[in-house]
Each structure stands twice: as structure tokens, then as C-alpha cells.
mmCIF file of C-alpha atoms in Angstrom:
data_model
loop_
_atom_site.group_PDB
_atom_site.id
_atom_site.type_symbol
_atom_site.label_atom_id
_atom_site.label_comp_id
_atom_site.label_asym_id
_atom_site.label_seq_id
_atom_site.Cartn_x
_atom_site.Cartn_y
_atom_site.Cartn_z
ATOM 1 C CA MET A 1 -27.432 -57.841 71.104
ATOM 2 C CA SER A 2 -28.459 -56.025 73.948
ATOM 3 C CA GLY A 3 -31.635 -53.674 74.351
ATOM 4 C CA LYS A 4 -31.036 -50.135 75.623
ATOM 5 C CA LEU A 5 -31.705 -49.656 79.851
ATOM 6 C CA THR A 6 -34.825 -47.469 80.024
ATOM 7 C CA GLY A 7 -36.933 -46.054 82.842
ATOM 8 C CA LYS A 8 -37.067 -47.751 86.681
ATOM 9 C CA ALA A 9 -34.605 -50.605 85.182
ATOM 10 C CA ARG A 10 -31.777 -48.162 84.270
ATOM 11 C CA GLU A 11 -32.802 -46.117 87.243
ATOM 12 C CA LYS A 12 -31.812 -49.434 89.748
ATOM 13 C CA ALA A 13 -29.102 -50.298 87.361
ATOM 14 C CA LEU A 14 -27.299 -47.348 87.590
ATOM 15 C CA ALA A 15 -27.762 -46.813 91.179
ATOM 16 C CA GLY A 16 -25.963 -49.535 91.939
ATOM 17 C CA LEU A 17 -23.101 -48.770 90.697
ATOM 18 C CA LYS A 18 -19.899 -46.754 92.434
ATOM 19 C CA GLY A 19 -18.323 -43.990 90.993
ATOM 20 C CA TRP A 20 -19.184 -43.998 87.671
ATOM 21 C CA SER A 21 -20.424 -40.734 85.830
ATOM 22 C CA LYS A 22 -22.668 -39.920 82.832
ATOM 23 C CA VAL A 23 -20.379 -38.796 79.856
ATOM 24 C CA LYS A 24 -21.293 -35.659 78.395
ATOM 25 C CA GLY A 25 -23.042 -35.767 75.252
ATOM 26 C CA ARG A 26 -23.110 -39.553 75.151
ATOM 27 C CA ASP A 27 -25.409 -42.347 76.795
ATOM 28 C CA ALA A 28 -22.170 -43.803 78.272
ATOM 29 C CA ILE A 29 -20.853 -44.125 82.007
ATOM 30 C CA GLU A 30 -17.036 -43.596 82.677
ATOM 31 C CA LYS A 31 -14.744 -43.932 85.473
ATOM 32 C CA THR A 32 -11.191 -43.173 86.330
ATOM 33 C CA PHE A 33 -9.251 -46.082 88.160
ATOM 34 C CA LYS A 34 -5.621 -45.610 89.998
ATOM 35 C CA PHE A 35 -3.513 -48.321 90.321
ATOM 36 C CA LYS A 36 -0.026 -49.024 92.186
ATOM 37 C CA ASP A 37 1.571 -48.880 89.326
ATOM 38 C CA PHE A 38 1.667 -49.988 85.622
ATOM 39 C CA ASN A 39 2.068 -53.633 86.835
ATOM 40 C CA GLU A 40 -0.823 -53.160 88.541
ATOM 41 C CA ALA A 41 -3.071 -51.385 85.938
ATOM 42 C CA PHE A 42 -2.554 -53.503 83.497
ATOM 43 C CA GLY A 43 -2.849 -56.795 85.102
ATOM 44 C CA PHE A 44 -6.161 -55.284 85.735
ATOM 45 C CA MET A 45 -6.870 -54.513 82.036
ATOM 46 C CA THR A 46 -6.106 -58.235 80.593
ATOM 47 C CA ARG A 47 -8.612 -59.702 83.494
ATOM 48 C CA VAL A 48 -10.858 -56.980 82.017
ATOM 49 C CA ALA A 49 -9.975 -57.988 78.580
ATOM 50 C CA LEU A 50 -10.501 -61.507 78.592
ATOM 51 C CA VAL A 51 -14.153 -61.148 79.901
ATOM 52 C CA ALA A 52 -15.055 -58.430 77.446
ATOM 53 C CA GLU A 53 -13.811 -60.639 75.134
ATOM 54 C CA LYS A 54 -16.239 -63.479 76.047
ATOM 55 C CA MET A 55 -18.757 -61.044 76.294
ATOM 56 C CA ASP A 56 -17.922 -59.563 73.005
ATOM 57 C CA HIS A 57 -18.419 -56.362 74.654
ATOM 58 C CA HIS A 58 -15.486 -54.161 74.694
ATOM 59 C CA PRO A 59 -14.733 -50.972 77.192
ATOM 60 C CA GLU A 60 -12.819 -47.954 75.397
ATOM 61 C CA TRP A 61 -10.234 -47.303 77.588
ATOM 62 C CA ALA A 62 -7.039 -44.939 77.928
ATOM 63 C CA ASN A 63 -3.932 -46.268 79.924
ATOM 64 C CA VAL A 64 -1.360 -44.028 80.999
ATOM 65 C CA TYR A 65 1.090 -45.810 83.633
ATOM 66 C CA ASN A 66 -1.192 -46.524 86.708
ATOM 67 C CA ARG A 67 -4.362 -44.597 85.347
ATOM 68 C CA LEU A 68 -6.901 -46.261 83.458
ATOM 69 C CA ASP A 69 -9.812 -44.081 82.045
ATOM 70 C CA VAL A 70 -12.651 -46.443 81.181
ATOM 71 C CA VAL A 71 -15.876 -45.339 79.034
ATOM 72 C CA LEU A 72 -18.446 -47.742 78.518
ATOM 73 C CA THR A 73 -21.580 -47.923 76.322
ATOM 74 C CA THR A 74 -23.166 -50.717 73.705
ATOM 75 C CA HIS A 75 -23.274 -49.334 70.139
ATOM 76 C CA ASP A 76 -25.460 -51.982 69.164
ATOM 77 C CA ALA A 77 -28.118 -50.138 71.570
ATOM 78 C CA ASP A 78 -27.326 -47.045 70.748
ATOM 79 C CA GLY A 79 -26.826 -46.383 74.797
ATOM 80 C CA LEU A 80 -26.361 -48.085 77.960
ATOM 81 C CA SER A 81 -27.444 -51.811 78.025
ATOM 82 C CA ASP A 82 -27.050 -54.217 80.628
ATOM 83 C CA LYS A 83 -23.803 -55.801 79.130
ATOM 84 C CA ASP A 84 -22.347 -51.863 80.273
ATOM 85 C CA VAL A 85 -23.557 -52.551 84.162
ATOM 86 C CA THR A 86 -22.542 -56.478 84.038
ATOM 87 C CA LEU A 87 -18.928 -55.011 82.812
ATOM 88 C CA ALA A 88 -18.821 -51.984 85.456
ATOM 89 C CA THR A 89 -19.525 -53.938 88.374
ATOM 90 C CA LEU A 90 -17.014 -56.789 87.443
ATOM 91 C CA MET A 91 -14.633 -53.917 87.309
ATOM 92 C CA ASP A 92 -15.713 -52.304 90.742
ATOM 93 C CA LYS A 93 -14.960 -55.617 92.080
ATOM 94 C CA TRP A 94 -11.669 -56.117 90.695
ATOM 95 C CA ALA A 95 -10.122 -52.940 90.977
ATOM 96 C CA GLY A 96 -11.339 -52.919 94.654
ATOM 97 C CA LYS A 97 -9.050 -55.682 95.227
ATOM 98 C CA ALA A 98 -6.199 -54.442 93.355
ATOM 99 C CA GLY A 99 -6.399 -50.900 93.415
ATOM 100 C CA LYS A 100 -7.977 -47.971 94.440
ATOM 101 C CA THR A 101 -10.900 -46.535 92.234
ATOM 102 C CA THR A 102 -11.338 -42.598 91.980
ATOM 103 C CA LYS A 103 -14.139 -40.654 90.256
ATOM 104 C CA LYS A 104 -13.116 -38.201 87.702
ATOM 105 C CA MET B 1 16.797 -42.250 82.882
ATOM 106 C CA SER B 2 17.358 -41.183 79.183
ATOM 107 C CA GLY B 3 18.346 -38.025 77.611
ATOM 108 C CA LYS B 4 16.343 -35.714 75.454
ATOM 109 C CA LEU B 5 16.804 -36.239 71.402
ATOM 110 C CA THR B 6 18.442 -33.218 69.487
ATOM 111 C CA GLY B 7 20.100 -32.561 66.656
ATOM 112 C CA LYS B 8 21.036 -34.629 64.370
ATOM 113 C CA ALA B 9 20.926 -37.692 66.350
ATOM 114 C CA ARG B 10 17.249 -36.486 66.896
ATOM 115 C CA GLU B 11 16.485 -36.198 62.963
ATOM 116 C CA LYS B 12 18.108 -39.456 62.386
ATOM 117 C CA ALA B 13 16.438 -41.208 65.033
ATOM 118 C CA LEU B 14 12.969 -39.927 63.977
ATOM 119 C CA ALA B 15 13.610 -40.609 60.393
ATOM 120 C CA GLY B 16 13.977 -44.505 60.712
ATOM 121 C CA LEU B 17 10.900 -44.561 62.071
ATOM 122 C CA LYS B 18 7.403 -45.336 59.798
ATOM 123 C CA GLY B 19 3.544 -43.407 59.827
ATOM 124 C CA TRP B 20 4.861 -41.605 63.688
ATOM 125 C CA SER B 21 4.020 -38.231 63.739
ATOM 126 C CA LYS B 22 4.530 -35.311 66.340
ATOM 127 C CA VAL B 23 2.106 -34.644 68.838
ATOM 128 C CA LYS B 24 0.333 -30.790 68.575
ATOM 129 C CA GLY B 25 1.884 -29.114 71.917
ATOM 130 C CA ARG B 26 4.453 -31.577 72.985
ATOM 131 C CA ASP B 27 7.318 -33.162 72.876
ATOM 132 C CA ALA B 28 5.937 -36.530 71.556
ATOM 133 C CA ILE B 29 4.955 -38.769 68.789
ATOM 134 C CA GLU B 30 2.027 -40.530 67.971
ATOM 135 C CA LYS B 31 0.560 -43.402 65.978
ATOM 136 C CA THR B 32 -2.972 -44.946 65.731
ATOM 137 C CA PHE B 33 -2.746 -48.907 65.123
ATOM 138 C CA LYS B 34 -6.040 -50.957 63.379
ATOM 139 C CA PHE B 35 -6.014 -54.251 64.018
ATOM 140 C CA LYS B 36 -8.329 -57.354 62.796
ATOM 141 C CA ASP B 37 -10.107 -56.858 66.003
ATOM 142 C CA PHE B 38 -9.669 -56.644 69.668
ATOM 143 C CA ASN B 39 -8.181 -59.965 69.995
ATOM 144 C CA GLU B 40 -5.225 -58.987 68.090
ATOM 145 C CA ALA B 41 -5.408 -55.245 69.270
ATOM 146 C CA PHE B 42 -5.043 -56.656 73.072
ATOM 147 C CA GLY B 43 -2.920 -59.365 71.913
ATOM 148 C CA PHE B 44 -0.411 -56.662 70.672
ATOM 149 C CA MET B 45 -1.018 -54.614 73.958
ATOM 150 C CA THR B 46 0.372 -57.029 75.907
ATOM 151 C CA ARG B 47 3.388 -57.824 73.938
ATOM 152 C CA VAL B 48 4.680 -54.341 74.076
ATOM 153 C CA ALA B 49 3.166 -54.058 77.895
ATOM 154 C CA LEU B 50 5.569 -56.909 78.816
ATOM 155 C CA VAL B 51 8.643 -54.852 77.114
ATOM 156 C CA ALA B 52 7.316 -51.492 78.248
ATOM 157 C CA GLU B 53 7.623 -52.833 81.986
ATOM 158 C CA LYS B 54 11.143 -54.358 81.358
ATOM 159 C CA MET B 55 12.301 -50.979 79.857
ATOM 160 C CA ASP B 56 10.446 -49.259 82.322
ATOM 161 C CA HIS B 57 8.974 -47.038 79.644
ATOM 162 C CA HIS B 58 5.543 -46.879 79.224
ATOM 163 C CA PRO B 59 3.170 -45.626 76.492
ATOM 164 C CA GLU B 60 0.278 -43.471 76.895
ATOM 165 C CA TRP B 61 -2.346 -45.496 74.600
ATOM 166 C CA ALA B 62 -6.024 -45.905 74.077
ATOM 167 C CA ASN B 63 -8.191 -48.638 72.742
ATOM 168 C CA VAL B 64 -11.307 -48.791 71.256
ATOM 169 C CA TYR B 65 -12.223 -52.619 69.742
ATOM 170 C CA ASN B 66 -9.428 -52.726 66.894
ATOM 171 C CA ARG B 67 -8.114 -49.536 67.302
ATOM 172 C CA LEU B 68 -5.079 -48.249 69.157
ATOM 173 C CA ASP B 69 -3.862 -45.071 69.828
ATOM 174 C CA VAL B 70 -0.465 -44.471 71.159
ATOM 175 C CA VAL B 71 1.739 -41.828 72.682
ATOM 176 C CA LEU B 72 5.159 -42.091 72.973
ATOM 177 C CA THR B 73 7.180 -39.199 75.091
ATOM 178 C CA THR B 74 9.956 -39.350 78.298
ATOM 179 C CA HIS B 75 8.872 -37.508 81.366
ATOM 180 C CA ASP B 76 12.183 -38.009 82.687
ATOM 181 C CA ALA B 77 13.759 -36.315 79.568
ATOM 182 C CA ASP B 78 10.884 -33.952 79.000
ATOM 183 C CA GLY B 79 10.633 -35.202 75.316
ATOM 184 C CA LEU B 80 11.075 -37.651 73.162
ATOM 185 C CA SER B 81 14.484 -40.133 74.186
ATOM 186 C CA ASP B 82 16.042 -43.003 72.631
ATOM 187 C CA LYS B 83 13.536 -44.922 74.383
ATOM 188 C CA ASP B 84 10.869 -44.049 72.686
ATOM 189 C CA VAL B 85 12.445 -44.763 69.331
ATOM 190 C CA THR B 86 13.256 -48.224 70.785
ATOM 191 C CA LEU B 87 9.746 -48.728 71.844
ATOM 192 C CA ALA B 88 7.983 -47.022 68.450
ATOM 193 C CA THR B 89 10.390 -49.367 66.056
ATOM 194 C CA LEU B 90 9.250 -52.475 68.303
ATOM 195 C CA MET B 91 5.755 -51.530 67.886
ATOM 196 C CA ASP B 92 6.504 -51.253 64.341
ATOM 197 C CA LYS B 93 8.066 -54.551 63.891
ATOM 198 C CA TRP B 94 5.318 -56.266 65.497
ATOM 199 C CA ALA B 95 2.265 -54.679 63.949
ATOM 200 C CA GLY B 96 3.102 -55.472 60.639
ATOM 201 C CA LYS B 97 3.143 -58.817 61.111
ATOM 202 C CA ALA B 98 -0.211 -58.743 63.411
ATOM 203 C CA GLY B 99 -1.811 -55.837 61.536
ATOM 204 C CA LYS B 100 -2.206 -52.749 59.455
ATOM 205 C CA THR B 101 -0.858 -49.660 60.734
ATOM 206 C CA THR B 102 -2.556 -46.319 59.853
ATOM 207 C CA LYS B 103 -0.847 -43.079 60.445
ATOM 208 C CA LYS B 104 -3.845 -40.620 61.629
#
């Protein structure tokens, strides 16, 4: 179980992420990734899925061809935790190599 | 490129599907699948992704842990085509073994 990020630790963690924005009405963050095609998008999803399963921390995500909308939050913590920051950082790193990232 | 399904052929094709419903405001069909866990949900998505890529016909889908919401339509045909029926039939077949299917 991860604790909810609050105060300075939260500010610092979120400041380190690129292109993620707050979800309206929820303590969650979101980002849209755009890849070259479905192959690249689903390849990226598969890499993330393996890590998410290992972390037992899963994204909410929607895919249409080359587009992937991701929402991260921690249900156990009822908000953002360090697990979300870890997963977001990893997705940024991998998407940076695999495709373009686009803020909503 | 697939032709849009119309008339009797359309009725017959849609009648053969289980648990799919019309999307409001679009010529598309949708279904929600519920699996045991993320492993089973993403395993199912991966099987479908390989076939979708081969068919060059991709679902619109959203996944949250064990839940998968799928929308099928054919952009080229500006509506439902036989490709959607083929993919829906395959998803029903595989989900029937891998997990429960639930109509929205």
C-alpha cells in the first residue's frame, strides 16, 4: 500500500513529470501519448503492462489506433502516490524513445 | 476497405453477436468484458491486438484493471462493416473461455 502524496513531497514529485496534467474532479494525473501506429502504441502498452503487473499498480487507459490516453491514481491511497510518479516517469522514458508524447 | 453493412445482411450479422449493443449517436457497437484480473484482461487484449493488426482493423478500447470497454466501427466504411462482426465474434469466442462477458 502506498501513502498519498502531500505537501512538498507531492509538489516536488509532480514537478519532475513532463506533460502530465491534473484530472478534473479527481486526485489523478493524465497524459495522451501519440505513436506512429497501432504496433508502436500496443508495444508500449505491453511494456507498461508487464511493469504495472509487477508493481501491482495499473493504469486506467484508452487506446484508439496510435493514440493512448492514460490516467494514473492510487485507489488504496485515495489519490496520487509515489507509485503513480514511478509509473509516469517510466512511461515518459519509454515513450520518449518509442513515440511522441502530447499533452491534452 | 470494407463496405458498410446494410439491410438484411446487417440484421443477420448483428443478430449473431452476443451482448453487443449500439453506441448512441454512432454507427458502432460496444461491449464491456470483465475478467478475473489485469493479467487475464491484458492477455485477452494482446490476443485481440495481434489479430486486429493482421486484419488492419483496430478496436477502440479502454481498460481499468479487470474491465475492458470495447467499441467497434469501421472508419473507412463510416459505420459497421463485416470486419466489426468478425472481430466481435472472435472476442466473444475468446472471452468466453478467458472470462465473463457483461453487457453495459
